Steps between C-alpha positions, in 0.01 A plus 500: 500500500350325194135603470392477136247246377614399152225330303531326164553383250245620243190719483212489256221709353175315559171514314242408762171426327164548672344154507203456264365146469281604207805594292665163578178317413482686167862409424440135591204496260694679225788253526272198563688400816384174664551376856739220403738753336574689821870462579702747704829395335400537135747718301349848469561567133184704432200656674302175492772318694511787749127467564533121537776552760305757703191278505705196599630685807153632579345152488728381783529827694873498426749772425839525331724669246523406133707609200322653199646487150470876447394816680256566214286210626487666840414840353216351293347315794536792744329735253177304549479602868520804722868497596704668774872555445706428814852400600591145593786269574565360845756764593292792378177389665684418821649850480157656446377327816799638689450847352148506648649488850775746419791261438717584196660228288763455230355330192706298253322524163575345162260715296364851514274737308288807568225288657745369760640847562148638553369226729804408710473650852742783563639323806661240272858541375569309177802298390433390143667287234273637225681669211185632328127544563284191437140398575403131518179486705396214725134405474338449840172311503329495842181299528261488800372187670170382355534667162360288216608495138307326222694269268386349171372187676460586871590758764789532745479667842797619703515319838728774640635843412845508342715663234686408184803692367585481129799672344771521236758723666846490340682713762374278783588187301853634458524634860816707451661591833575871541861604548394704803340213690814420700527861620133493603544174689791637701249699706224239515325374812300261281508381140201353317575270205222407261439491127720221367180299449434675166837409342503241222868463402703278734839633390386859541358419844839365603671822391247713686556295813874563461428873490264486797739296715778749421278794602399321819863494613435862607201401714558531877511157661224593745262607221185291459467334159140417406444288188148474356459194279211602270373282216792394280424472130761220501481330839848345459646853514386529863753235597775682307429818697493314832830330426669839462324702770376265770794546735424875524118488516356563848131484407364308201137587420230345284121483475271197500519456122878468511480273806278261307728515195792392717321206664334401172152461644205704626531599867190550716597829662257446789604142577782517757651160418514581131656841565761362742602232250529751215702749707738228615548375145572844356730603785701181446543610138571864594686486835512873576496656848137604442273365226187718482177384337219756478135428424169679557434284808842502666868583467767276648878513529674164538862449601754569773463880470121501460430630850681830449264591213165482682460881507582514128236237424242696697586820314498317166160336551342828611648691206390244239150478647474878486590502132238229443243730668584841355756460219805718434384807689521354851590725793631436853138538616397220262771277650365574848147414386620168359665415834156514664349237269446141619760233423434214263389212725633225274828685463528526877466123531762435231751741656459343844561151366799601285661674798439191714655264246807681364735795563284782366310821559164576347224757480139440401352712223211741544138444404445765232169527314487763227303512177794583273823374654843577357664165428804619303815589688406336830823301516702807408322703767555218749874536435478875554321446829760242603784743430316776689594316820872499419646716780614782272161518327306468826694790651435723196131406495469582870665840451266576209196393704600734784556787257158441341332490841667825606403667173140395554475671839726803436292807405603677182562872490 
């Protein structure tokens, strides 16, 4: 029986800075940055442009991913802060979430170095297309709600907590598919596809899709294929990927930022009419069996197969909320503690109305109030929680939970 969870397509080394508004204020003064310059789409050709981009996101409470001209810009900016080195990428973070409950995964990677070897959980088996060691860090800037940064002419205050990802990562731009992926997929119960969003060459993307489609011929027909959209550097590429893969995607996931990019307007996530209209519009564009949109307030699957994923949505929301509370080091006990928290009242209203109006299944988010939340990797962790409810993963997690319980009560010699 196929049991492996194969997660891809690329992993990253992340520099997670500790937020310091005073450092950003000093940089804004040094570079004489004014309020009317803030633009989240400005080309990041130097450190000044990077600061402008971060502050533009902060001013709206938004999040996203942006390309940086060189890794040296990232290194220079990160050196101004206390920085933690972690692993990222949707597949890797989803796999870390699964590792915490005892579920092993197969990771498809496009780059590797000693940092990855040191930090990757031992439960993960790697299939890699890398031919040599490389390090191209992703800068992760997490800012808390209410933080204020002084500009040259005014101040900006974040209306919500969020994160910005900035990178120049050649292996993930090239996204070479490993020769061994097809063999790995032959034993897969589920396959996660993500990472094409960072590619910038249309012809190369087409070749990589050829390689991926060929590898997927080995995938058992009953295997679940989960595709996570992520923020495309070139939004037109998203349609190219859909054109090639849509007929094999079972679940197509995105967050609220990507939802709003697709509909081309802001969406009030607590206004049921607005949410219903946006979900209907995006599902018409992406007619998959289950279109999943995840936000802090709610997660909803829309489509003819939505109902069969309710347990996965519940698991996903709980897992992401737990990461928000405690970060990477979450335990099964932390997941249990999250399950006892109250549900988001506005999210509950939205879910009820969406389920009344269209074929769907939804779960309200949790009310989580912590001083220093983890905002990076929530979507990735959501995916890991979703896949934890795949029957093969759920069975392994249950067996591990029983073994842990027995070990806790069995006296040692």
